[in-house]
Short mmCIF file of C-alpha atoms and ligand atoms in Angstrom, two decimals:
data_model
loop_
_atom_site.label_atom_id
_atom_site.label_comp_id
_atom_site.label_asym_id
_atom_site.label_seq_id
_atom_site.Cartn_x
_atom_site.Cartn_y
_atom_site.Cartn_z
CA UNK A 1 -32.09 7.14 1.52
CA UNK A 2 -28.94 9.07 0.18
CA UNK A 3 -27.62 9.21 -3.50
CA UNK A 4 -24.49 7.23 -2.13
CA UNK A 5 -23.55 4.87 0.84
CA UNK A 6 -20.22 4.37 1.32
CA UNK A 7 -19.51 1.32 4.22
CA UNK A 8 -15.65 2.03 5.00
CA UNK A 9 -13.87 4.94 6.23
CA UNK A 10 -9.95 4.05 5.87
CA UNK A 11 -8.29 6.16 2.81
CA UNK A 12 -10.52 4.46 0.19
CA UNK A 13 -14.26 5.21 1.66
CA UNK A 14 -12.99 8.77 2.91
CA UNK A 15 -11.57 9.96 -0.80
CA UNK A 16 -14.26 7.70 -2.86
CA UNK A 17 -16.71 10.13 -0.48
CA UNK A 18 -15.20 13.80 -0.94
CA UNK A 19 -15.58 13.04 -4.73
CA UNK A 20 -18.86 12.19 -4.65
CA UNK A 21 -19.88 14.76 -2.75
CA UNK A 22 -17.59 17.49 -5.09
CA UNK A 23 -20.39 15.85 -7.97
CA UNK A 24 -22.92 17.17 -5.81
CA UNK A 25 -24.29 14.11 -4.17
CA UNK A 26 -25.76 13.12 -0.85
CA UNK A 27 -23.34 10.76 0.70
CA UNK A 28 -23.65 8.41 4.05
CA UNK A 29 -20.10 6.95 4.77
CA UNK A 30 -20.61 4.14 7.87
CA UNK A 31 -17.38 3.07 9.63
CA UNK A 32 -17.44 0.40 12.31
CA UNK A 33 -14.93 1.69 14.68
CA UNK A 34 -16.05 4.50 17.20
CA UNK A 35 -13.33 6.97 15.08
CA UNK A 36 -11.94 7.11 11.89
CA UNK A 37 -7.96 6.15 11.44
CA UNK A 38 -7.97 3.61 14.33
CA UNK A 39 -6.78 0.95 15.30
CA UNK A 40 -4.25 2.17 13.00
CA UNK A 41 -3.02 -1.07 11.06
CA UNK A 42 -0.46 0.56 8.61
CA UNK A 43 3.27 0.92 8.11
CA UNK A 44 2.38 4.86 6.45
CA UNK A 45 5.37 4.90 3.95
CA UNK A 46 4.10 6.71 1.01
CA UNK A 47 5.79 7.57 -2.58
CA UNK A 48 6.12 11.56 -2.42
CA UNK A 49 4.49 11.68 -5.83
CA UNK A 50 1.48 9.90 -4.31
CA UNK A 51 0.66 11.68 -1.60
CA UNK A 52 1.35 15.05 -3.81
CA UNK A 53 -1.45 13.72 -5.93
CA UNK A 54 -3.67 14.04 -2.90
CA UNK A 55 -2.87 17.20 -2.46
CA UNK A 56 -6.16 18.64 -4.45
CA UNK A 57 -7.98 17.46 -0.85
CA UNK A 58 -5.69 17.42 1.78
CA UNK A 59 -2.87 18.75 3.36
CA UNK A 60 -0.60 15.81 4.18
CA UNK A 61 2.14 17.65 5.20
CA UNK A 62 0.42 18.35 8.71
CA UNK A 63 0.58 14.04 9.10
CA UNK A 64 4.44 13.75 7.92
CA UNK A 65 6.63 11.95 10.51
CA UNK A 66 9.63 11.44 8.74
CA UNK A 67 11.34 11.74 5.18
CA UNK A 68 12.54 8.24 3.55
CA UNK A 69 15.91 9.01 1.46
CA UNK A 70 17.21 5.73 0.58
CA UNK A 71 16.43 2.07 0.90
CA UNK A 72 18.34 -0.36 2.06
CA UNK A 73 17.04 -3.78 0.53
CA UNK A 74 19.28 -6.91 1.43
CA UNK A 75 18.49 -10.50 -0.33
CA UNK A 76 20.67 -13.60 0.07
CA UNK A 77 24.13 -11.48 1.35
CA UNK A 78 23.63 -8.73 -1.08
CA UNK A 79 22.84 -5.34 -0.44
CA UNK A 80 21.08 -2.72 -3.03
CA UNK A 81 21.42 1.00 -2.07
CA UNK A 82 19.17 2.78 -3.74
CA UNK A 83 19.20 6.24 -2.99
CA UNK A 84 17.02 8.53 -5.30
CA UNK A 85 18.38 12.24 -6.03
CA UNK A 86 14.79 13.27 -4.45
CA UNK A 87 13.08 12.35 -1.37
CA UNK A 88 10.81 9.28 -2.38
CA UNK A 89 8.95 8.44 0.51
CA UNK A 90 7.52 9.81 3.14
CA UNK A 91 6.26 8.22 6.49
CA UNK A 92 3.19 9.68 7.74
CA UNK A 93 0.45 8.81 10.50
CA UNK A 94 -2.08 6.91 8.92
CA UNK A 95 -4.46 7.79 11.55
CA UNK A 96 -3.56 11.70 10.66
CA UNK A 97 -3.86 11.46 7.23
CA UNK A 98 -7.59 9.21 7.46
CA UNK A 99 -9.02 11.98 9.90
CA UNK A 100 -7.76 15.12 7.42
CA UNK A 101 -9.60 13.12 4.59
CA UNK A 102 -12.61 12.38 6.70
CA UNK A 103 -12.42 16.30 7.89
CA UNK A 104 -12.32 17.01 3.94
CA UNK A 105 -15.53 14.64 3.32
CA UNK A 106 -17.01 16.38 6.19
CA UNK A 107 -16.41 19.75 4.90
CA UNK A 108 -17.90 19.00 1.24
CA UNK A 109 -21.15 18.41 2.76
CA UNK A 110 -20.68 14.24 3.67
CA UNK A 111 -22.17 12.21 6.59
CA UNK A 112 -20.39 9.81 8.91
CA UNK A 113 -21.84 7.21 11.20
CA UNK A 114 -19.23 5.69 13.66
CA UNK A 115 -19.46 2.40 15.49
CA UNK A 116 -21.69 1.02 12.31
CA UNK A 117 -21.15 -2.51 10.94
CA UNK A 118 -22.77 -2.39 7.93
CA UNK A 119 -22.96 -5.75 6.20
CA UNK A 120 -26.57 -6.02 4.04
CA UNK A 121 -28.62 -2.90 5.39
CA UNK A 122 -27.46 -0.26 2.93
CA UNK A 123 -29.15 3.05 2.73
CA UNK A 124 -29.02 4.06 -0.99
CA UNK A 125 -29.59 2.03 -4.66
CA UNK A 126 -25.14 3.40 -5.08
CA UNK A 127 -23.03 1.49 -2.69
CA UNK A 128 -19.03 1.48 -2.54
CA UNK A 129 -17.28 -1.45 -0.33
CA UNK A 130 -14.51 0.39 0.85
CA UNK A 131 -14.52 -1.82 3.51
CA UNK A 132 -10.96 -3.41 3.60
CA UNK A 133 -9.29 -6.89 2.58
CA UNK A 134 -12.04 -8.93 3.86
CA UNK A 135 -14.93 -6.97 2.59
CA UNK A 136 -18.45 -8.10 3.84
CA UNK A 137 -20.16 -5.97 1.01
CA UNK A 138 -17.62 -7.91 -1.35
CA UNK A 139 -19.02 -11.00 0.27
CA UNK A 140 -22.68 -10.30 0.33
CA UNK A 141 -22.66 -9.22 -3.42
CA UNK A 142 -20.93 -12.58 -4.78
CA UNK A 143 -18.16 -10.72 -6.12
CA UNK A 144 -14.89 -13.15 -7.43
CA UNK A 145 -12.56 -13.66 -4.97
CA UNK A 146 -9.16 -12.26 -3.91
CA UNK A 147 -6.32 -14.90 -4.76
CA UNK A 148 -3.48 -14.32 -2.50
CA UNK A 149 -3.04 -12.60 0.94
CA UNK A 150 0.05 -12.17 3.13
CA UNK A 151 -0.26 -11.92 6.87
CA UNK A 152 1.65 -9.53 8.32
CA UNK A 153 2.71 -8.56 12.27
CA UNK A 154 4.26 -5.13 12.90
CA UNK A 155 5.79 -3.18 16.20
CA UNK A 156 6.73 0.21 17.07
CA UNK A 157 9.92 0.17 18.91
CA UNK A 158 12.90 1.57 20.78
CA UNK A 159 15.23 1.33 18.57
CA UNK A 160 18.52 2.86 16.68
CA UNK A 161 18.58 2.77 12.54
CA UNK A 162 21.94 3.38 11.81
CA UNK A 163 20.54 6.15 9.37
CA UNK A 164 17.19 7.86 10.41
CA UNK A 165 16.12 8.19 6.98
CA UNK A 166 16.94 4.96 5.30
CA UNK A 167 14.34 2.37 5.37
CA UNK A 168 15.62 -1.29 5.18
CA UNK A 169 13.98 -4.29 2.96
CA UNK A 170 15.03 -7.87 3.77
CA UNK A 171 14.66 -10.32 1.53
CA UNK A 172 14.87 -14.20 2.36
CA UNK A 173 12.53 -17.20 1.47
CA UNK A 174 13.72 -18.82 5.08
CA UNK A 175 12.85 -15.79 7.38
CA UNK A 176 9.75 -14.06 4.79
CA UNK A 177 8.46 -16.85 2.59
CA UNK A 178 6.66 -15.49 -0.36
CA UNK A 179 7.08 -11.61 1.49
CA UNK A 180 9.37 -9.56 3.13
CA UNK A 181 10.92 -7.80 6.30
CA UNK A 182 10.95 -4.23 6.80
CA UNK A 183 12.52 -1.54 9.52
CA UNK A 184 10.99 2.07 8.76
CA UNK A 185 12.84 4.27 10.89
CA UNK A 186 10.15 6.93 12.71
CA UNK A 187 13.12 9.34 14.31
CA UNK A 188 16.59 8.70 15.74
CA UNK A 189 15.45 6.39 18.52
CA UNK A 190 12.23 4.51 17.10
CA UNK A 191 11.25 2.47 14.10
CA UNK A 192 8.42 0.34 13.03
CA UNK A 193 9.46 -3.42 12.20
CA UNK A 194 7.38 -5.80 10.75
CA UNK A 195 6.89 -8.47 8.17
CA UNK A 196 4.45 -10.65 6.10
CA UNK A 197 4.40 -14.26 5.25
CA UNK A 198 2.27 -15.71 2.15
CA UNK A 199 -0.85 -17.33 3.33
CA UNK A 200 -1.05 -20.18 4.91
CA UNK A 201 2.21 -19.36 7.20
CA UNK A 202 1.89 -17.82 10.57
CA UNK A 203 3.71 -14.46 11.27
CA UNK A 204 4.01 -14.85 14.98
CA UNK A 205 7.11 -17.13 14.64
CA UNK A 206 8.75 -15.18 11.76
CA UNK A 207 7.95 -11.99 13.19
CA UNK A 208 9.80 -13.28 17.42
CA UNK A 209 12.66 -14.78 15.12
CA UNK A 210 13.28 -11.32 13.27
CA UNK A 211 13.13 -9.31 16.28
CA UNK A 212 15.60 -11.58 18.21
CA UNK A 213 18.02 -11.42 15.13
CA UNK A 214 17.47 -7.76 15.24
CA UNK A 215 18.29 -7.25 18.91
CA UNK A 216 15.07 -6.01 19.64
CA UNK A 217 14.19 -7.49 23.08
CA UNK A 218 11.59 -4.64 24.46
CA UNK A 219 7.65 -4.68 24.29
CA UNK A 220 6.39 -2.84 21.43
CA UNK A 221 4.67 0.36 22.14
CA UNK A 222 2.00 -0.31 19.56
CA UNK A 223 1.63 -3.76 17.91
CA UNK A 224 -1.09 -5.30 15.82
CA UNK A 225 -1.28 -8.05 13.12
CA UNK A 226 -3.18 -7.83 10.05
CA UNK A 227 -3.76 -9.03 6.18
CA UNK A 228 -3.07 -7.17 2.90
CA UNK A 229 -4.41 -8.88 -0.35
CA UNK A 230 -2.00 -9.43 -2.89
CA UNK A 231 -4.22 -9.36 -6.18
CA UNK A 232 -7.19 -7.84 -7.81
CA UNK A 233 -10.55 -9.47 -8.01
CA UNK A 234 -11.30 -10.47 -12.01
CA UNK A 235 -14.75 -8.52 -11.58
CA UNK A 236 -15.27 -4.78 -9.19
CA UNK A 237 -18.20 -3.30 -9.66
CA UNK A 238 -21.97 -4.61 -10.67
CA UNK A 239 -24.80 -3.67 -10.66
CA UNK A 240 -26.99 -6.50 -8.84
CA UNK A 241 -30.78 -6.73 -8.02
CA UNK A 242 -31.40 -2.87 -8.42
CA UNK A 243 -28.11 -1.81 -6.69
CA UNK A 244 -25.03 -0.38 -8.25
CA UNK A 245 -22.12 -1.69 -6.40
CA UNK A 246 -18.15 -0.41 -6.43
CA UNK A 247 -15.69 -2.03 -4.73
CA UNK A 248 -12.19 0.63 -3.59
CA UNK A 249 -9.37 -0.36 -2.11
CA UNK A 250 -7.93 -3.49 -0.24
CA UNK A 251 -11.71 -4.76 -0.94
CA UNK A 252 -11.30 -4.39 -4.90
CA UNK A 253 -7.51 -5.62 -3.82
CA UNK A 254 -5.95 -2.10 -5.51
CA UNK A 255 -2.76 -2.62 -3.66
CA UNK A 256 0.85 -3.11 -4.93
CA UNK A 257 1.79 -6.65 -4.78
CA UNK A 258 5.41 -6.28 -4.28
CA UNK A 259 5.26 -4.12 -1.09
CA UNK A 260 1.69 -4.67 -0.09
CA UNK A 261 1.07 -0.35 -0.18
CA UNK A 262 -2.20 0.32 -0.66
CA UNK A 263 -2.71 3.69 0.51
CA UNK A 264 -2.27 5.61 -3.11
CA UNK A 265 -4.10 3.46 -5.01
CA UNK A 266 -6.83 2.67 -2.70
CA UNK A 267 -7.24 7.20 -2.93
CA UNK A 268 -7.17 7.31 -6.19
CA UNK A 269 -9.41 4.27 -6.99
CA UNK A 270 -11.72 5.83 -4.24
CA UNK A 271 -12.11 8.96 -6.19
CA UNK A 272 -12.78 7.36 -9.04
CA UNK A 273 -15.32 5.01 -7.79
CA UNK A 274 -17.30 8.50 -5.88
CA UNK A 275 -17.50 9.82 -9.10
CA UNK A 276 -18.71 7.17 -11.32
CA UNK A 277 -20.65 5.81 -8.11
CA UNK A 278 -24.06 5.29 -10.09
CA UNK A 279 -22.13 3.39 -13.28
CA UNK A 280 -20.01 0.32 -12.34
CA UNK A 281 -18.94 -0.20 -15.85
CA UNK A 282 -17.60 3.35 -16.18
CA UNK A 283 -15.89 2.74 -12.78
CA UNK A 284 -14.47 -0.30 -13.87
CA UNK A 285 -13.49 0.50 -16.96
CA UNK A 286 -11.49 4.31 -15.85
CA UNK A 287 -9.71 2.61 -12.84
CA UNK A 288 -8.41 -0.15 -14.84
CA UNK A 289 -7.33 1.79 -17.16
CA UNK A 290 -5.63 4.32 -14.85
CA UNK A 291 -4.00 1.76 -12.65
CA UNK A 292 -4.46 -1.77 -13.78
CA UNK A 293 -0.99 -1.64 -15.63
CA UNK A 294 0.64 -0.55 -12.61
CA UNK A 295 -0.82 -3.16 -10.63
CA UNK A 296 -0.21 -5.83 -13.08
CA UNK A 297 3.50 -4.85 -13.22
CA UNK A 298 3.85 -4.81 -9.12
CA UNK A 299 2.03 -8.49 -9.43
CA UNK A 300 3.56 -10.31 -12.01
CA UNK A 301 7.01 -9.20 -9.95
CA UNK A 302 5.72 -10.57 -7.34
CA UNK A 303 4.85 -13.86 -8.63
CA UNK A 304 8.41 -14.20 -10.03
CA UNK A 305 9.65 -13.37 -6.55
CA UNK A 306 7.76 -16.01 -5.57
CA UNK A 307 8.89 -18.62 -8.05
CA UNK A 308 11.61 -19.13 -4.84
CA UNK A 309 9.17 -18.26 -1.70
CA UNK A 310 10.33 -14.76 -1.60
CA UNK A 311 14.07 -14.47 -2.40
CA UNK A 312 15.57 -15.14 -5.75
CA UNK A 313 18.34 -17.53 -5.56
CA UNK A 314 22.21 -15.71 -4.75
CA UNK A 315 23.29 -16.28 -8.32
CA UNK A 316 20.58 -14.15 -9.78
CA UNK A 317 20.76 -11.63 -7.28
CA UNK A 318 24.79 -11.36 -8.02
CA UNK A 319 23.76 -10.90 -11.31
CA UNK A 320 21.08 -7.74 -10.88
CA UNK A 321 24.52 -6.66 -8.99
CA UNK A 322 26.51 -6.74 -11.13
CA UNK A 323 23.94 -5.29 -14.16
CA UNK A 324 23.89 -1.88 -12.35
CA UNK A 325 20.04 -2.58 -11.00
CA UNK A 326 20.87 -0.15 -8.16
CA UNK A 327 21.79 2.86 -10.07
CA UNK A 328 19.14 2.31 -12.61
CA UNK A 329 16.93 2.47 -10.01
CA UNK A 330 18.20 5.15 -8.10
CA UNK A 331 18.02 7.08 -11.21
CA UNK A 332 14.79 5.85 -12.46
CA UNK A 333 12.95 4.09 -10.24
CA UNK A 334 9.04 4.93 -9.24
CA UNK A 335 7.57 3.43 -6.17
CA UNK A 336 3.95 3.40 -7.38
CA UNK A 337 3.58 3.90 -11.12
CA UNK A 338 5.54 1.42 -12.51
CA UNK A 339 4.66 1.75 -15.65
CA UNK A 340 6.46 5.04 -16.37
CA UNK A 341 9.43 3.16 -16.32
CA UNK A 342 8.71 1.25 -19.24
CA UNK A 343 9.64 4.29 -21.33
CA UNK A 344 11.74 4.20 -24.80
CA UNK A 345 14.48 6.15 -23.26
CA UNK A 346 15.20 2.91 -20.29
CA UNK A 347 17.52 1.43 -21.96
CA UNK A 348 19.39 4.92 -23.46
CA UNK A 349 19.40 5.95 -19.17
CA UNK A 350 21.00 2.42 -18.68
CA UNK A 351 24.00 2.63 -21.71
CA UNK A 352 24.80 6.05 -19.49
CA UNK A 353 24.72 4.85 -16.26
CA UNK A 354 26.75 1.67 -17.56
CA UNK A 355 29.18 3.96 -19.81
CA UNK A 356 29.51 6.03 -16.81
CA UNK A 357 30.31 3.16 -14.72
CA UNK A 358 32.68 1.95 -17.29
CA UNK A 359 34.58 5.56 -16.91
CA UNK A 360 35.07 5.05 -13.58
CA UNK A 361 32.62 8.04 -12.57
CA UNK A 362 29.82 6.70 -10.49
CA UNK A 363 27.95 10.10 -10.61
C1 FAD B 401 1.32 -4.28 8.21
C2 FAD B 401 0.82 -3.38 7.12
C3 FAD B 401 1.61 -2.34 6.69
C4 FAD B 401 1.18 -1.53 5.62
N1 FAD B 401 1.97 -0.51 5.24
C5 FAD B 401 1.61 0.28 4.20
C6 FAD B 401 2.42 1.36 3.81
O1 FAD B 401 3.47 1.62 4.39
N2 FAD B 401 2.01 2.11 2.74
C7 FAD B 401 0.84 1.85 2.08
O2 FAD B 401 0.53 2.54 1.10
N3 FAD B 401 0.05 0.82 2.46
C8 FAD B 401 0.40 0.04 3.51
N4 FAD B 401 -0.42 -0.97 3.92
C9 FAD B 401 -1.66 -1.21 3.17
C10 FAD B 401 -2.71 -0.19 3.55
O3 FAD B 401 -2.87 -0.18 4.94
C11 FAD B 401 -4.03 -0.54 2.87
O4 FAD B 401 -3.81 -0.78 1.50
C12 FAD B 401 -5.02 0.60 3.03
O5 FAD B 401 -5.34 0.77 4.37
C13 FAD B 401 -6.29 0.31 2.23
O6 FAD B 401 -7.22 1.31 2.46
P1 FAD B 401 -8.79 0.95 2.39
O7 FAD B 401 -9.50 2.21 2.67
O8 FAD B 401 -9.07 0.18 1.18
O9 FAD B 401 -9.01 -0.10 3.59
P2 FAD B 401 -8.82 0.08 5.17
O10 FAD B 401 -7.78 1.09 5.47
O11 FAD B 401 -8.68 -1.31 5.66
O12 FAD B 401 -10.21 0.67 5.62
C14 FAD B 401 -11.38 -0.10 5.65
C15 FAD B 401 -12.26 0.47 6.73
O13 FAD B 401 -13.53 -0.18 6.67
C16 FAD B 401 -13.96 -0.47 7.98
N5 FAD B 401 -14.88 -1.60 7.84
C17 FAD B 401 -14.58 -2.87 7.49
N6 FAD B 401 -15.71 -3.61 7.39
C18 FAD B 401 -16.74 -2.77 7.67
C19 FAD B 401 -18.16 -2.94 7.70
N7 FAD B 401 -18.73 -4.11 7.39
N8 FAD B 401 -18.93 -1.88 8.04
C20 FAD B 401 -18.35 -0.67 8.35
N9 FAD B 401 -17.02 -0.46 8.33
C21 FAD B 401 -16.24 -1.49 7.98
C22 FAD B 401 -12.68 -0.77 8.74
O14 FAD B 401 -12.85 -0.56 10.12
C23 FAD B 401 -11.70 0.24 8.13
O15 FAD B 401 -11.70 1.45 8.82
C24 FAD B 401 -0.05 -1.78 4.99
C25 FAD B 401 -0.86 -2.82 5.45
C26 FAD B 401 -0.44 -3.61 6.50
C27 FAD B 401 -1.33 -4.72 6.99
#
C-alpha cells in the first residue's frame, strides 16, 4: 500500500502527484497507456499566465510550438479581432508538457505504472480519479454525474493561416451547434483544425463539411476524436467505505465551458487535490473556492451561447460590435480567470476605450 494512488497520468494525475509527493508522501500514479502524453488528444493552446503558474514544476518553455497573438473569432458575418498588447497564448505539445510533469513527479520521489487500467483495485485508503471525462473511479464511487459533453474531431494539416500567429474561432449554430470551430496555426505551413458539437450530434459530418469549406482536401497527419465535459459534477470528493476519494480534472469536469481548455485548471486542481489528498472536504472546499467562480463564469456563458445552439443571432452580435467588445477585450480580456475581469475599474477601462473611440484615436 502507498499513502496515495493516483489512477491517471494526463496533466491532472501528473501535478495532483508532484504535490503530494512535495508533502512528503508515498505516491503510485497508474496510467493505462504504455507512455505518458499519448495518444495525444489535445489542441495545446494555453493562456501564458497559466502555464507561467506552472512554472514552480516545470519548464514549459522546452514544449512551446508556437506563440498565439491575436484571435480571430467570426460569428454570423462578423469578425472580432482581438489582439492583446501581450502574447496570450501559447501552443505547446501536450505530449511534451505531460512527460516534463511526469519527469517532475518522478524526480520528487513518485511511482508510475504504465499499461495499468485501474478501475476498482486501488492500492492505498487516498485515491485521486484523474482519470479523464469518462472517469471509471468517478463511476465506481457513485459520484453525480457530468451534465453536458461536446464531441469533438481534430486534424493536423498542411495548411497556410494567413497569419502564423493568429488563431481563428468560428462561430455558427448551423456548422458547430452548441460549440465551435477552431484553426490553431502550428508554423507557416501547418495548423490544427477541429471542432465540437453538443452531445447528441456527430462530429464526423461537421468536422468533412468544415474542412471542405476550408479547402483542406489532404489526409491529416495526426487525427483523433474525443469528448471534453462541459460542467462540474455537484459533488468531487468523498470519503466512501474507508477510502478518501478526489476527483481532478476532466473527471471532476474542471474545464472551461466556453472553449472546452482544461489543461490549467485540471494542474491546478491536481495540486490541490495531492495536497489535501487524505481530506476531501478540504479539497473540495480550496478548489472551489480557487476556481469555481471562474468556472461558473466560463459556464453560464456558455449556456447563453447556447440559448441559439452556438451562435447568438446577427443582431446581437452587431450590437457587441458596435459596443466596442473587441477593444475591451483586447485590453482586458483573461483567457482563464475570468473573474478578474469583474473588477470596479471595468466599466472606468470601457468610458476610455469608448471616449477614445469617440476622439477618433483607436490606440
Ligand atoms: C479536441 C480537444 C482539444 C482540446 N484543446 C485544449 C486546449 O487547447 N487547451 C486546453 O487547456 N485544453 C484543451 N482540451 C482539454 C484538455 O485536453 C483536457 O481538459 C485535459 O487533458 C484534462 O486533463 P486530465 O489530466 O484531467 O485528463 P486527461 O488528459 O484525459 O488524462 C487522463 C489520463 O487518464 C488515463 N486513464 C483513463 N482512465 C484510466 C484508468 N481507468 N486507469 C488508468 N488510466 C486511466 C488516460 O489514458 C489519460 O492519460 C482539449 C480537449 C479536446 C478533446
Amino acid at each position: 500500500m502507498v499513502d496515495v494512488h493516483i489512477v491517471g497520468g494526463g496533466p491532472a494525475g501528473c501535478f495532483a502527484g508532484i504535490s503530494a509527493c512535495l508533502e512528503g508522501k508515498s505516491v503510485l500514479l497508474s496510467e493505462e497507456h504504455k507512455s505518458i502524453g499519448e495518444p495525444e488528444a489535445c489542441s495545446g493552446l494555453i493562456s501564458k499566465s497559466g502555464l507561467d503558474s506552472l512554472l514552480p514544476y516545470i519548464n514549459y518553455k522546452e514544449v512551446v510550438l508556437n506563440t498565439i497573438l491575436s484571435a480571430k473569432i467570426t460569428c454570423e458575418g462578423e469578425e472580432f479581432i482581438i489582439t492583446p498588447k501581450e502574447e496570450i497564448a501559447l501552443l505547446i505539445s501536450r505530449c511534451g508538457l505531460d512527460s516534463l510533469a511526469a519527469e517532475r513527479f518522478v524526480q520528487e520521489g513518485g511511482k508510475i505504472e504504465l499499461g495499468k487500467r485501474v478501475t476498482r483495485k486501488f492500492a492505498s485508503k487516498n485515491i485521486i480519479g484523474a482519470d479523464g471525462p469518462a472517469s471509471a473511479v468517478a463511476d465506481y464511487f457513485g459520484f453525480p454525474r457530468i451534465k453536458s459533453y461536446v464531441a469533438c474531431m481534430q486534424g493536423n494539416f498542411k495548411y497556410s493561416c494567413q497569419d502564423p500567429h493568429q488563431t481563428e474561432v468560428f462561430l455558427s449554430s448551423k456548422d458547430f451547434p452548441g460549440f465551435f470551430g477552431w484553426v490553431i496555426p502550428i508554423n507557416e505551413d501547418e495548423a490544427k483544425i477541429g471542432l465540437g458539437v453538443a452531445l447528441p450530434s456527430h462530429p464526423i459530418f461537421y468536422y468533412r463539411r468544415f474542412l471542405s469549406k476550408l479547402g483542406v482536401k489532404q489526409k491529416a497527419l495526426h487525427e483523433f476524436s474525443a469528448v471534453i465535459p462541459l460542467s462540474v459534477r455537484s459533488k468531487t470528493a468523498m470519503r466512501a467505505g474507508g477510502y478518501n476519494v478526489l476527483l481532478a480534472g476532466d473527471s471532476a469536469g474542471q474545464v472551461k465551458a466556453t472553449t472546452g481548455g482544461g489543461v490549467f485548471f485540471g494542474a491546478q486542481c491536481g495540486l490541490l487535490a495531492g495536497k489535501y489528498h487524505s481530506s476531501p472536504e478540504s479539497y473540495e472546499k480550496s478548489w472551489r473556492a480557487s476556481f469555481g467562480l471562474d468556472l461558473a463564469l466560463h459556464h453560464s456563458f456558455r449556456s447563453f451561447l447556447n440559448l441559439w445552439d452556438g451562435a447568438p443571432p446577427p443582431f446581437l452580435v452587431s450590437a457587441a460590435k458596435g459596443l466596442l467588445f473587441e477593444d475591451l477585450l483586447s485590453e482586458n480580456g483573461k483567457m482563464d480567470r475570468w473573474s478578474a475581469m469583474l473588477s470596479p475599474s471595468l466599466p472606468l477601462a470601457y468610458a476610455s476605450i469608448a471616449a477614445r473611440r469617440f476622439m477618433g484615436s483607436g490606440t
